[in-house]
Amino acid sequence: MSKMEQLVALVQRLDSGEDPAGVEREAQQLLASMDPSELSRTEQELIRAGLPAEALGRLCPVHMRMLQGQGEQLRAELPAGHVLHTMVAEHDAILEFLDRLRQTNEAIQKMDAYDGTRPEFAALGELAEHLLGAEAHHQREEQVLFPAIEARGVSGPPQVMRMEHEQMRERKQELKTLADNVGNMDFAAFKERLGQAVEFLVPVLGDHIAKENNILYPAAKQVIGEQEWDGLRQQCDQIGYCCFTPGESGDSR
């Protein structure tokens, strides 16, 4: 049985309700035999053969646990200003925003009424702006990094990442709308909608970042030649950066 067939069988067993722990042990053995670029190409063939991208996502947590630390290793191997080094650093900032968002939501959920003098509401607006401001990061991925990977025969993982970007854009906008209109809303309804947005964004965006740091970016480093990154950096420069993007000196751009 080929590795592609083995992956399909593992996904089918998860869908059938089999004990995930047992399936994960077998998945670990299979995934350990595949480097990031090989896994990416295999996933691409599965999607091309008709397996939904969401189905493959069920195996991502297993692979991520095996590859924890790949993002840090990647950054250590690359100079400041490299496309991937910058993207990993931006991810660090976004993860900090998510942690603050979680804490802010927890504080607001304990309130009985809206009080515009409370700092949590100003923080909510700031965090919503920052998360929407990460759009430049996603555009550099979608317009520069993903096409470069796809041009080298790896299209499955970028397809999954684009799908998740679209899912998250709607929730980020919802967060901004809530932050801007809290004073004009029924507070109980506001808290309910805020909780739903945060409970979606924090885990989904966190997992998305882990998949990119530990799977997609290492695969990109493998398939894109060293001499090609300067050209990709120039394309990224044309799109622009986030207000929180670290510069080569460690300061904001």
JSON list of C-alpha atoms in Angstrom, two decimals:
[
{"chain": "A", "resi": 1, "resn": "MET", "atom": "CA", "xyz": [0.00, 0.00, 0.00]},
{"chain": "A", "resi": 2, "resn": "SER", "atom": "CA", "xyz": [1.40, 3.41, -0.99]},
{"chain": "A", "resi": 3, "resn": "LYS", "atom": "CA", "xyz": [1.80, 6.24, 1.53]},
{"chain": "A", "resi": 4, "resn": "MET", "atom": "CA", "xyz": [-1.06, 8.08, -0.15]},
{"chain": "A", "resi": 5, "resn": "GLU", "atom": "CA", "xyz": [-3.33, 5.05, 0.28]},
{"chain": "A", "resi": 6, "resn": "GLN", "atom": "CA", "xyz": [-2.24, 4.72, 3.90]},
{"chain": "A", "resi": 7, "resn": "LEU", "atom": "CA", "xyz": [-3.16, 8.36, 4.58]},
{"chain": "A", "resi": 8, "resn": "VAL", "atom": "CA", "xyz": [-6.58, 7.86, 3.01]},
{"chain": "A", "resi": 9, "resn": "ALA", "atom": "CA", "xyz": [-7.15, 4.78, 5.16]},
{"chain": "A", "resi": 10, "resn": "LEU", "atom": "CA", "xyz": [-6.20, 6.68, 8.32]},
{"chain": "A", "resi": 11, "resn": "VAL", "atom": "CA", "xyz": [-8.63, 9.52, 7.54]},
{"chain": "A", "resi": 12, "resn": "GLN", "atom": "CA", "xyz": [-11.40, 7.01, 6.81]},
{"chain": "A", "resi": 13, "resn": "ARG", "atom": "CA", "xyz": [-10.79, 5.24, 10.10]},
{"chain": "A", "resi": 14, "resn": "LEU", "atom": "CA", "xyz": [-11.04, 8.55, 11.99]},
{"chain": "A", "resi": 15, "resn": "ASP", "atom": "CA", "xyz": [-14.31, 9.30, 10.15]},
{"chain": "A", "resi": 16, "resn": "SER", "atom": "CA", "xyz": [-15.70, 5.89, 11.08]},
{"chain": "A", "resi": 17, "resn": "GLY", "atom": "CA", "xyz": [-15.37, 6.65, 14.79]},
{"chain": "A", "resi": 18, "resn": "GLU", "atom": "CA", "xyz": [-12.38, 4.44, 15.57]},
{"chain": "A", "resi": 19, "resn": "ASP", "atom": "CA", "xyz": [-10.45, 5.30, 18.73]},
{"chain": "A", "resi": 20, "resn": "PRO", "atom": "CA", "xyz": [-8.32, 8.34, 17.73]},
{"chain": "A", "resi": 21, "resn": "ALA", "atom": "CA", "xyz": [-5.46, 7.33, 20.02]},
{"chain": "A", "resi": 22, "resn": "GLY", "atom": "CA", "xyz": [-4.81, 4.14, 18.10]},
{"chain": "A", "resi": 23, "resn": "VAL", "atom": "CA", "xyz": [-5.07, 5.85, 14.73]},
{"chain": "A", "resi": 24, "resn": "GLU", "atom": "CA", "xyz": [-2.72, 8.60, 15.88]},
{"chain": "A", "resi": 25, "resn": "ARG", "atom": "CA", "xyz": [-0.02, 6.08, 16.82]},
{"chain": "A", "resi": 26, "resn": "GLU", "atom": "CA", "xyz": [-0.10, 4.67, 13.29]},
{"chain": "A", "resi": 27, "resn": "ALA", "atom": "CA", "xyz": [-0.24, 8.18, 11.82]},
{"chain": "A", "resi": 28, "resn": "GLN", "atom": "CA", "xyz": [2.88, 9.15, 13.76]},
{"chain": "A", "resi": 29, "resn": "GLN", "atom": "CA", "xyz": [4.80, 6.22, 12.29]},
{"chain": "A", "resi": 30, "resn": "LEU", "atom": "CA", "xyz": [3.69, 7.08, 8.76]},
{"chain": "A", "resi": 31, "resn": "LEU", "atom": "CA", "xyz": [4.25, 10.82, 9.04]},
{"chain": "A", "resi": 32, "resn": "ALA", "atom": "CA", "xyz": [7.68, 10.31, 10.61]},
{"chain": "A", "resi": 33, "resn": "SER", "atom": "CA", "xyz": [8.76, 8.67, 7.35]},
{"chain": "A", "resi": 34, "resn": "MET", "atom": "CA", "xyz": [7.80, 11.76, 5.29]},
{"chain": "A", "resi": 35, "resn": "ASP", "atom": "CA", "xyz": [9.59, 15.12, 5.15]},
{"chain": "A", "resi": 36, "resn": "PRO", "atom": "CA", "xyz": [7.48, 18.32, 4.81]},
{"chain": "A", "resi": 37, "resn": "SER", "atom": "CA", "xyz": [7.73, 18.56, 1.03]},
{"chain": "A", "resi": 38, "resn": "GLU", "atom": "CA", "xyz": [6.88, 14.86, 0.53]},
{"chain": "A", "resi": 39, "resn": "LEU", "atom": "CA", "xyz": [3.87, 15.18, 2.83]},
{"chain": "A", "resi": 40, "resn": "SER", "atom": "CA", "xyz": [2.75, 18.32, 1.01]},
{"chain": "A", "resi": 41, "resn": "ARG", "atom": "CA", "xyz": [2.90, 16.61, -2.38]},
{"chain": "A", "resi": 42, "resn": "THR", "atom": "CA", "xyz": [1.04, 13.58, -1.04]},
{"chain": "A", "resi": 43, "resn": "GLU", "atom": "CA", "xyz": [-1.70, 15.82, 0.39]},
{"chain": "A", "resi": 44, "resn": "GLN", "atom": "CA", "xyz": [-1.91, 17.56, -2.96]},
{"chain": "A", "resi": 45, "resn": "GLU", "atom": "CA", "xyz": [-2.46, 14.26, -4.78]},
{"chain": "A", "resi": 46, "resn": "LEU", "atom": "CA", "xyz": [-5.16, 13.30, -2.28]},
{"chain": "A", "resi": 47, "resn": "ILE", "atom": "CA", "xyz": [-7.03, 16.58, -2.80]},
{"chain": "A", "resi": 48, "resn": "ARG", "atom": "CA", "xyz": [-6.67, 16.19, -6.58]},
{"chain": "A", "resi": 49, "resn": "ALA", "atom": "CA", "xyz": [-8.14, 12.70, -6.24]},
{"chain": "A", "resi": 50, "resn": "GLY", "atom": "CA", "xyz": [-11.20, 14.14, -4.51]},
{"chain": "A", "resi": 51, "resn": "LEU", "atom": "CA", "xyz": [-10.44, 13.90, -0.78]},
{"chain": "A", "resi": 52, "resn": "PRO", "atom": "CA", "xyz": [-11.80, 17.09, 0.89]},
{"chain": "A", "resi": 53, "resn": "ALA", "atom": "CA", "xyz": [-9.18, 19.44, 2.34]},
{"chain": "A", "resi": 54, "resn": "GLU", "atom": "CA", "xyz": [-11.09, 19.37, 5.62]},
{"chain": "A", "resi": 55, "resn": "ALA", "atom": "CA", "xyz": [-10.55, 15.60, 5.88]},
{"chain": "A", "resi": 56, "resn": "LEU", "atom": "CA", "xyz": [-6.79, 15.97, 5.67]},
{"chain": "A", "resi": 57, "resn": "GLY", "atom": "CA", "xyz": [-6.98, 18.60, 8.37]},
{"chain": "A", "resi": 58, "resn": "ARG", "atom": "CA", "xyz": [-7.85, 15.86, 10.85]},
{"chain": "A", "resi": 59, "resn": "LEU", "atom": "CA", "xyz": [-4.30, 14.52, 10.62]},
{"chain": "A", "resi": 60, "resn": "CYS", "atom": "CA", "xyz": [-2.65, 17.93, 11.00]},
{"chain": "A", "resi": 61, "resn": "PRO", "atom": "CA", "xyz": [-2.66, 17.93, 14.82]},
{"chain": "A", "resi": 62, "resn": "VAL", "atom": "CA", "xyz": [-0.71, 14.67, 14.81]},
{"chain": "A", "resi": 63, "resn": "HIS", "atom": "CA", "xyz": [1.86, 16.01, 12.40]},
{"chain": "A", "resi": 64, "resn": "MET", "atom": "CA", "xyz": [2.18, 19.30, 14.28]},
{"chain": "A", "resi": 65, "resn": "ARG", "atom": "CA", "xyz": [2.92, 17.56, 17.56]},
{"chain": "A", "resi": 66, "resn": "MET", "atom": "CA", "xyz": [5.73, 15.71, 15.81]},
{"chain": "A", "resi": 67, "resn": "LEU", "atom": "CA", "xyz": [7.15, 18.87, 14.25]},
{"chain": "A", "resi": 68, "resn": "GLN", "atom": "CA", "xyz": [6.90, 21.29, 17.18]},
{"chain": "A", "resi": 69, "resn": "GLY", "atom": "CA", "xyz": [9.81, 23.72, 17.07]},
{"chain": "A", "resi": 70, "resn": "GLN", "atom": "CA", "xyz": [10.27, 23.64, 13.30]},
{"chain": "A", "resi": 71, "resn": "GLY", "atom": "CA", "xyz": [9.33, 27.32, 13.09]},
{"chain": "A", "resi": 72, "resn": "GLU", "atom": "CA", "xyz": [11.97, 28.31, 15.63]},
{"chain": "A", "resi": 73, "resn": "GLN", "atom": "CA", "xyz": [14.56, 26.15, 13.90]},
{"chain": "A", "resi": 74, "resn": "LEU", "atom": "CA", "xyz": [13.61, 27.70, 10.57]},
{"chain": "A", "resi": 75, "resn": "ARG", "atom": "CA", "xyz": [14.00, 31.22, 11.89]},
{"chain": "A", "resi": 76, "resn": "ALA", "atom": "CA", "xyz": [17.37, 30.37, 13.44]},
{"chain": "A", "resi": 77, "resn": "GLU", "atom": "CA", "xyz": [18.59, 29.13, 10.05]},
{"chain": "A", "resi": 78, "resn": "LEU", "atom": "CA", "xyz": [17.49, 32.24, 8.12]},
{"chain": "A", "resi": 79, "resn": "PRO", "atom": "CA", "xyz": [18.70, 35.86, 8.17]},
{"chain": "A", "resi": 80, "resn": "ALA", "atom": "CA", "xyz": [16.47, 38.68, 9.39]},
{"chain": "A", "resi": 81, "resn": "GLY", "atom": "CA", "xyz": [14.57, 40.06, 6.42]},
{"chain": "A", "resi": 82, "resn": "HIS", "atom": "CA", "xyz": [14.16, 36.69, 4.73]},
{"chain": "A", "resi": 83, "resn": "VAL", "atom": "CA", "xyz": [10.54, 36.20, 3.65]},
{"chain": "A", "resi": 84, "resn": "LEU", "atom": "CA", "xyz": [9.99, 33.23, 5.95]},
{"chain": "A", "resi": 85, "resn": "HIS", "atom": "CA", "xyz": [11.89, 34.76, 8.89]},
{"chain": "A", "resi": 86, "resn": "THR", "atom": "CA", "xyz": [9.63, 37.81, 8.70]},
{"chain": "A", "resi": 87, "resn": "MET", "atom": "CA", "xyz": [6.47, 35.70, 8.48]},
{"chain": "A", "resi": 88, "resn": "VAL", "atom": "CA", "xyz": [7.41, 33.61, 11.53]},
{"chain": "A", "resi": 89, "resn": "ALA", "atom": "CA", "xyz": [8.15, 36.80, 13.48]},
{"chain": "A", "resi": 90, "resn": "GLU", "atom": "CA", "xyz": [4.76, 38.20, 12.49]},
{"chain": "A", "resi": 91, "resn": "HIS", "atom": "CA", "xyz": [3.18, 35.00, 13.72]},
{"chain": "A", "resi": 92, "resn": "ASP", "atom": "CA", "xyz": [4.76, 35.60, 17.13]},
{"chain": "A", "resi": 93, "resn": "ALA", "atom": "CA", "xyz": [3.05, 38.99, 17.31]},
{"chain": "A", "resi": 94, "resn": "ILE", "atom": "CA", "xyz": [-0.31, 37.57, 16.19]},
{"chain": "A", "resi": 95, "resn": "LEU", "atom": "CA", "xyz": [-0.11, 34.84, 18.86]},
{"chain": "A", "resi": 96, "resn": "GLU", "atom": "CA", "xyz": [0.42, 37.56, 21.48]},
{"chain": "A", "resi": 97, "resn": "PHE", "atom": "CA", "xyz": [-2.68, 39.36, 20.20]},
{"chain": "A", "resi": 98, "resn": "LEU", "atom": "CA", "xyz": [-4.67, 36.13, 20.46]},
{"chain": "A", "resi": 99, "resn": "ASP", "atom": "CA", "xyz": [-3.57, 35.60, 24.05]},
{"chain": "A", "resi": 100, "resn": "ARG", "atom": "CA", "xyz": [-4.58, 39.16, 24.95]},
{"chain": "A", "resi": 101, "resn": "LEU", "atom": "CA", "xyz": [-7.88, 38.69, 23.12]},
{"chain": "A", "resi": 102, "resn": "ARG", "atom": "CA", "xyz": [-8.62, 35.56, 25.13]},
{"chain": "A", "resi": 103, "resn": "GLN", "atom": "CA", "xyz": [-7.90, 37.39, 28.40]},
{"chain": "A", "resi": 104, "resn": "THR", "atom": "CA", "xyz": [-9.94, 40.43, 27.35]},
{"chain": "A", "resi": 105, "resn": "ASN", "atom": "CA", "xyz": [-12.92, 38.29, 26.44]},
{"chain": "A", "resi": 106, "resn": "GLU", "atom": "CA", "xyz": [-12.73, 36.45, 29.76]},
{"chain": "A", "resi": 107, "resn": "ALA", "atom": "CA", "xyz": [-12.85, 39.78, 31.63]},
{"chain": "A", "resi": 108, "resn": "ILE", "atom": "CA", "xyz": [-15.75, 41.13, 29.56]},
{"chain": "A", "resi": 109, "resn": "GLN", "atom": "CA", "xyz": [-17.77, 37.93, 29.99]},
{"chain": "A", "resi": 110, "resn": "LYS", "atom": "CA", "xyz": [-17.72, 38.54, 33.77]},
{"chain": "A", "resi": 111, "resn": "MET", "atom": "CA", "xyz": [-19.25, 42.02, 33.42]},
{"chain": "A", "resi": 112, "resn": "ASP", "atom": "CA", "xyz": [-22.95, 42.64, 34.01]},
{"chain": "A", "resi": 113, "resn": "ALA", "atom": "CA", "xyz": [-23.18, 45.86, 32.00]},
{"chain": "A", "resi": 114, "resn": "TYR", "atom": "CA", "xyz": [-21.20, 47.93, 29.53]},
{"chain": "A", "resi": 115, "resn": "ASP", "atom": "CA", "xyz": [-18.87, 50.52, 31.06]},
{"chain": "A", "resi": 116, "resn": "GLY", "atom": "CA", "xyz": [-17.00, 52.51, 28.45]},
{"chain": "A", "resi": 117, "resn": "THR", "atom": "CA", "xyz": [-14.37, 53.56, 30.97]},
{"chain": "A", "resi": 118, "resn": "ARG", "atom": "CA", "xyz": [-13.18, 49.98, 31.40]},
{"chain": "A", "resi": 119, "resn": "PRO", "atom": "CA", "xyz": [-9.82, 49.42, 29.62]},
{"chain": "A", "resi": 120, "resn": "GLU", "atom": "CA", "xyz": [-10.98, 46.06, 28.22]},
{"chain": "A", "resi": 121, "resn": "PHE", "atom": "CA", "xyz": [-13.14, 47.77, 25.61]},
{"chain": "A", "resi": 122, "resn": "ALA", "atom": "CA", "xyz": [-10.30, 49.94, 24.34]},
{"chain": "A", "resi": 123, "resn": "ALA", "atom": "CA", "xyz": [-8.11, 46.83, 24.27]},
{"chain": "A", "resi": 124, "resn": "LEU", "atom": "CA", "xyz": [-10.75, 44.98, 22.28]},
{"chain": "A", "resi": 125, "resn": "GLY", "atom": "CA", "xyz": [-10.80, 47.69, 19.63]},
{"chain": "A", "resi": 126, "resn": "GLU", "atom": "CA", "xyz": [-7.00, 47.74, 19.43]},
{"chain": "A", "resi": 127, "resn": "LEU", "atom": "CA", "xyz": [-6.78, 43.96, 19.10]},
{"chain": "A", "resi": 128, "resn": "ALA", "atom": "CA", "xyz": [-9.46, 43.91, 16.39]},
{"chain": "A", "resi": 129, "resn": "GLU", "atom": "CA", "xyz": [-7.46, 46.52, 14.45]},
{"chain": "A", "resi": 130, "resn": "HIS", "atom": "CA", "xyz": [-4.26, 44.50, 14.77]},
{"chain": "A", "resi": 131, "resn": "LEU", "atom": "CA", "xyz": [-5.90, 41.27, 13.63]},
{"chain": "A", "resi": 132, "resn": "LEU", "atom": "CA", "xyz": [-7.43, 43.01, 10.62]},
{"chain": "A", "resi": 133, "resn": "GLY", "atom": "CA", "xyz": [-4.04, 44.63, 10.05]},
{"chain": "A", "resi": 134, "resn": "ALA", "atom": "CA", "xyz": [-2.58, 41.14, 9.60]},
{"chain": "A", "resi": 135, "resn": "GLU", "atom": "CA", "xyz": [-4.22, 41.11, 6.16]},
{"chain": "A", "resi": 136, "resn": "ALA", "atom": "CA", "xyz": [-0.94, 42.29, 4.63]},
{"chain": "A", "resi": 137, "resn": "HIS", "atom": "CA", "xyz": [0.67, 39.13, 6.02]},
{"chain": "A", "resi": 138, "resn": "HIS", "atom": "CA", "xyz": [-2.03, 36.95, 4.44]},
{"chain": "A", "resi": 139, "resn": "GLN", "atom": "CA", "xyz": [-1.76, 38.81, 1.12]},
{"chain": "A", "resi": 140, "resn": "ARG", "atom": "CA", "xyz": [1.98, 38.19, 0.96]},
{"chain": "A", "resi": 141, "resn": "GLU", "atom": "CA", "xyz": [1.30, 34.52, 1.54]},
{"chain": "A", "resi": 142, "resn": "GLU", "atom": "CA", "xyz": [-1.53, 34.29, -1.00]},
{"chain": "A", "resi": 143, "resn": "GLN", "atom": "CA", "xyz": [0.08, 36.42, -3.71]},
{"chain": "A", "resi": 144, "resn": "VAL", "atom": "CA", "xyz": [3.78, 35.55, -3.31]},
{"chain": "A", "resi": 145, "resn": "LEU", "atom": "CA", "xyz": [4.61, 32.53, -1.13]},
{"chain": "A", "resi": 146, "resn": "PHE", "atom": "CA", "xyz": [1.75, 30.20, -2.04]},
{"chain": "A", "resi": 147, "resn": "PRO", "atom": "CA", "xyz": [2.11, 30.70, -5.84]},
{"chain": "A", "resi": 148, "resn": "ALA", "atom": "CA", "xyz": [5.88, 30.08, -5.54]},
{"chain": "A", "resi": 149, "resn": "ILE", "atom": "CA", "xyz": [5.22, 26.78, -3.72]},
{"chain": "A", "resi": 150, "resn": "GLU", "atom": "CA", "xyz": [2.49, 25.77, -6.17]},
{"chain": "A", "resi": 151, "resn": "ALA", "atom": "CA", "xyz": [4.75, 26.50, -9.14]},
{"chain": "A", "resi": 152, "resn": "ARG", "atom": "CA", "xyz": [7.07, 23.83, -7.75]},
{"chain": "A", "resi": 153, "resn": "GLY", "atom": "CA", "xyz": [4.38, 21.16, -7.64]},
{"chain": "A", "resi": 154, "resn": "VAL", "atom": "CA", "xyz": [2.97, 21.62, -4.12]},
{"chain": "A", "resi": 155, "resn": "SER", "atom": "CA", "xyz": [-0.62, 22.88, -4.20]},
{"chain": "A", "resi": 156, "resn": "GLY", "atom": "CA", "xyz": [-2.52, 20.99, -1.48]},
{"chain": "A", "resi": 157, "resn": "PRO", "atom": "CA", "xyz": [-1.35, 22.82, 1.68]},
{"chain": "A", "resi": 158, "resn": "PRO", "atom": "CA", "xyz": [-1.70, 26.33, 0.17]},
{"chain": "A", "resi": 159, "resn": "GLN", "atom": "CA", "xyz": [-5.26, 25.42, -0.79]},
{"chain": "A", "resi": 160, "resn": "VAL", "atom": "CA", "xyz": [-6.05, 24.53, 2.82]},
{"chain": "A", "resi": 161, "resn": "MET", "atom": "CA", "xyz": [-4.42, 27.74, 4.10]},
{"chain": "A", "resi": 162, "resn": "ARG", "atom": "CA", "xyz": [-6.41, 29.92, 1.68]},
{"chain": "A", "resi": 163, "resn": "MET", "atom": "CA", "xyz": [-9.63, 28.26, 2.83]},
{"chain": "A", "resi": 164, "resn": "GLU", "atom": "CA", "xyz": [-8.79, 29.02, 6.45]},
{"chain": "A", "resi": 165, "resn": "HIS", "atom": "CA", "xyz": [-7.87, 32.64, 5.61]},
{"chain": "A", "resi": 166, "resn": "GLU", "atom": "CA", "xyz": [-11.37, 33.14, 4.22]},
{"chain": "A", "resi": 167, "resn": "GLN", "atom": "CA", "xyz": [-12.98, 31.61, 7.30]},
{"chain": "A", "resi": 168, "resn": "MET", "atom": "CA", "xyz": [-11.00, 33.87, 9.61]},
{"chain": "A", "resi": 169, "resn": "ARG", "atom": "CA", "xyz": [-11.57, 37.11, 7.68]},
{"chain": "A", "resi": 170, "resn": "GLU", "atom": "CA", "xyz": [-15.28, 37.00, 8.47]},
{"chain": "A", "resi": 171, "resn": "ARG", "atom": "CA", "xyz": [-14.69, 36.49, 12.19]},
{"chain": "A", "resi": 172, "resn": "LYS", "atom": "CA", "xyz": [-12.07, 39.25, 12.37]},
{"chain": "A", "resi": 173, "resn": "GLN", "atom": "CA", "xyz": [-14.52, 41.68, 10.79]},
{"chain": "A", "resi": 174, "resn": "GLU", "atom": "CA", "xyz": [-17.18, 40.54, 13.25]},
{"chain": "A", "resi": 175, "resn": "LEU", "atom": "CA", "xyz": [-14.77, 41.33, 16.09]},
{"chain": "A", "resi": 176, "resn": "LYS", "atom": "CA", "xyz": [-14.17, 44.85, 14.72]},
{"chain": "A", "resi": 177, "resn": "THR", "atom": "CA", "xyz": [-17.90, 45.45, 14.26]},
{"chain": "A", "resi": 178, "resn": "LEU", "atom": "CA", "xyz": [-18.57, 44.41, 17.85]},
{"chain": "A", "resi": 179, "resn": "ALA", "atom": "CA", "xyz": [-15.76, 46.59, 19.22]},
{"chain": "A", "resi": 180, "resn": "ASP", "atom": "CA", "xyz": [-17.08, 49.61, 17.32]},
{"chain": "A", "resi": 181, "resn": "ASN", "atom": "CA", "xyz": [-20.73, 49.16, 18.30]},
{"chain": "A", "resi": 182, "resn": "VAL", "atom": "CA", "xyz": [-20.72, 47.76, 21.84]},
{"chain": "A", "resi": 183, "resn": "GLY", "atom": "CA", "xyz": [-22.16, 50.99, 23.27]},
{"chain": "A", "resi": 184, "resn": "ASN", "atom": "CA", "xyz": [-25.23, 50.69, 21.04]},
{"chain": "A", "resi": 185, "resn": "MET", "atom": "CA", "xyz": [-25.93, 47.00, 21.58]},
{"chain": "A", "resi": 186, "resn": "ASP", "atom": "CA", "xyz": [-27.78, 44.89, 24.08]},
{"chain": "A", "resi": 187, "resn": "PHE", "atom": "CA", "xyz": [-24.89, 43.86, 26.32]},
{"chain": "A", "resi": 188, "resn": "ALA", "atom": "CA", "xyz": [-25.97, 40.24, 26.72]},
{"chain": "A", "resi": 189, "resn": "ALA", "atom": "CA", "xyz": [-26.20, 39.86, 22.93]},
{"chain": "A", "resi": 190, "resn": "PHE", "atom": "CA", "xyz": [-22.83, 41.59, 22.56]},
{"chain": "A", "resi": 191, "resn": "LYS", "atom": "CA", "xyz": [-21.19, 39.16, 24.99]},
{"chain": "A", "resi": 192, "resn": "GLU", "atom": "CA", "xyz": [-22.67, 36.17, 23.23]},
{"chain": "A", "resi": 193, "resn": "ARG", "atom": "CA", "xyz": [-21.44, 37.28, 19.79]},
{"chain": "A", "resi": 194, "resn": "LEU", "atom": "CA", "xyz": [-18.05, 38.27, 21.20]},
{"chain": "A", "resi": 195, "resn": "GLY", "atom": "CA", "xyz": [-17.64, 34.90, 22.87]},
{"chain": "A", "resi": 196, "resn": "GLN", "atom": "CA", "xyz": [-18.49, 33.07, 19.66]},
{"chain": "A", "resi": 197, "resn": "ALA", "atom": "CA", "xyz": [-16.01, 35.13, 17.62]},
{"chain": "A", "resi": 198, "resn": "VAL", "atom": "CA", "xyz": [-13.19, 34.74, 20.13]},
{"chain": "A", "resi": 199, "resn": "GLU", "atom": "CA", "xyz": [-13.82, 31.04, 20.72]},
{"chain": "A", "resi": 200, "resn": "PHE", "atom": "CA", "xyz": [-13.48, 30.53, 16.97]},
{"chain": "A", "resi": 201, "resn": "LEU", "atom": "CA", "xyz": [-10.53, 32.82, 16.25]},
{"chain": "A", "resi": 202, "resn": "VAL", "atom": "CA", "xyz": [-8.20, 31.94, 19.11]},
{"chain": "A", "resi": 203, "resn": "PRO", "atom": "CA", "xyz": [-7.93, 28.17, 18.46]},
{"chain": "A", "resi": 204, "resn": "VAL", "atom": "CA", "xyz": [-8.39, 28.27, 14.68]},
{"chain": "A", "resi": 205, "resn": "LEU", "atom": "CA", "xyz": [-5.86, 31.03, 14.02]},
{"chain": "A", "resi": 206, "resn": "GLY", "atom": "CA", "xyz": [-3.48, 29.50, 16.56]},
{"chain": "A", "resi": 207, "resn": "ASP", "atom": "CA", "xyz": [-3.64, 26.12, 14.82]},
{"chain": "A", "resi": 208, "resn": "HIS", "atom": "CA", "xyz": [-3.31, 27.81, 11.43]},
{"chain": "A", "resi": 209, "resn": "ILE", "atom": "CA", "xyz": [-0.09, 29.49, 12.53]},
{"chain": "A", "resi": 210, "resn": "ALA", "atom": "CA", "xyz": [1.27, 26.21, 13.90]},
{"chain": "A", "resi": 211, "resn": "LYS", "atom": "CA", "xyz": [0.60, 24.47, 10.57]},
{"chain": "A", "resi": 212, "resn": "GLU", "atom": "CA", "xyz": [2.37, 27.20, 8.64]},
{"chain": "A", "resi": 213, "resn": "ASN", "atom": "CA", "xyz": [5.35, 27.43, 11.00]},
{"chain": "A", "resi": 214, "resn": "ASN", "atom": "CA", "xyz": [5.89, 23.69, 11.35]},
{"chain": "A", "resi": 215, "resn": "ILE", "atom": "CA", "xyz": [4.74, 22.27, 8.00]},
{"chain": "A", "resi": 216, "resn": "LEU", "atom": "CA", "xyz": [4.17, 24.77, 5.20]},
{"chain": "A", "resi": 217, "resn": "TYR", "atom": "CA", "xyz": [7.12, 27.11, 5.74]},
{"chain": "A", "resi": 218, "resn": "PRO", "atom": "CA", "xyz": [9.69, 24.28, 6.12]},
{"chain": "A", "resi": 219, "resn": "ALA", "atom": "CA", "xyz": [8.28, 22.76, 2.92]},
{"chain": "A", "resi": 220, "resn": "ALA", "atom": "CA", "xyz": [8.67, 26.13, 1.18]},
{"chain": "A", "resi": 221, "resn": "LYS", "atom": "CA", "xyz": [12.30, 26.33, 2.26]},
{"chain": "A", "resi": 222, "resn": "GLN", "atom": "CA", "xyz": [12.90, 22.88, 0.81]},
{"chain": "A", "resi": 223, "resn": "VAL", "atom": "CA", "xyz": [11.31, 23.43, -2.61]},
{"chain": "A", "resi": 224, "resn": "ILE", "atom": "CA", "xyz": [12.27, 27.08, -3.31]},
{"chain": "A", "resi": 225, "resn": "GLY", "atom": "CA", "xyz": [15.91, 27.63, -4.29]},
{"chain": "A", "resi": 226, "resn": "GLU", "atom": "CA", "xyz": [18.05, 30.00, -2.20]},
{"chain": "A", "resi": 227, "resn": "GLN", "atom": "CA", "xyz": [18.69, 32.27, -5.18]},
{"chain": "A", "resi": 228, "resn": "GLU", "atom": "CA", "xyz": [14.97, 32.86, -5.65]},
{"chain": "A", "resi": 229, "resn": "TRP", "atom": "CA", "xyz": [14.13, 34.37, -2.26]},
{"chain": "A", "resi": 230, "resn": "ASP", "atom": "CA", "xyz": [15.44, 37.85, -3.07]},
{"chain": "A", "resi": 231, "resn": "GLY", "atom": "CA", "xyz": [12.92, 38.14, -5.90]},
{"chain": "A", "resi": 232, "resn": "LEU", "atom": "CA", "xyz": [10.13, 36.94, -3.62]},
{"chain": "A", "resi": 233, "resn": "ARG", "atom": "CA", "xyz": [11.20, 39.49, -1.00]},
{"chain": "A", "resi": 234, "resn": "GLN", "atom": "CA", "xyz": [10.86, 42.27, -3.59]},
{"chain": "A", "resi": 235, "resn": "GLN", "atom": "CA", "xyz": [7.32, 41.13, -4.39]},
{"chain": "A", "resi": 236, "resn": "CYS", "atom": "CA", "xyz": [6.50, 41.13, -0.67]},
{"chain": "A", "resi": 237, "resn": "ASP", "atom": "CA", "xyz": [7.90, 44.65, -0.32]},
{"chain": "A", "resi": 238, "resn": "GLN", "atom": "CA", "xyz": [5.51, 45.84, -3.03]},
{"chain": "A", "resi": 239, "resn": "ILE", "atom": "CA", "xyz": [2.51, 44.44, -1.13]},
{"chain": "A", "resi": 240, "resn": "GLY", "atom": "CA", "xyz": [3.61, 45.92, 2.20]},
{"chain": "A", "resi": 241, "resn": "TYR", "atom": "CA", "xyz": [3.81, 44.87, 5.81]},
{"chain": "A", "resi": 242, "resn": "CYS", "atom": "CA", "xyz": [1.85, 45.00, 9.05]},
{"chain": "A", "resi": 243, "resn": "CYS", "atom": "CA", "xyz": [2.16, 47.73, 11.67]},
{"chain": "A", "resi": 244, "resn": "PHE", "atom": "CA", "xyz": [3.69, 45.08, 13.94]},
{"chain": "A", "resi": 245, "resn": "THR", "atom": "CA", "xyz": [6.15, 43.56, 11.43]},
{"chain": "A", "resi": 246, "resn": "PRO", "atom": "CA", "xyz": [9.68, 43.43, 12.90]},
{"chain": "A", "resi": 247, "resn": "GLY", "atom": "CA", "xyz": [12.35, 44.99, 10.72]},
{"chain": "A", "resi": 248, "resn": "GLU", "atom": "CA", "xyz": [15.83, 43.64, 10.08]},
{"chain": "A", "resi": 249, "resn": "SER", "atom": "CA", "xyz": [17.13, 45.62, 13.04]},
{"chain": "A", "resi": 250, "resn": "GLY", "atom": "CA", "xyz": [14.41, 44.30, 15.31]},
{"chain": "A", "resi": 251, "resn": "ASP", "atom": "CA", "xyz": [12.42, 47.55, 15.14]},
{"chain": "A", "resi": 252, "resn": "SER", "atom": "CA", "xyz": [9.04, 47.89, 13.45]},
{"chain": "A", "resi": 253, "resn": "ARG", "atom": "CA", "xyz": [9.14, 48.53, 9.72]}
]
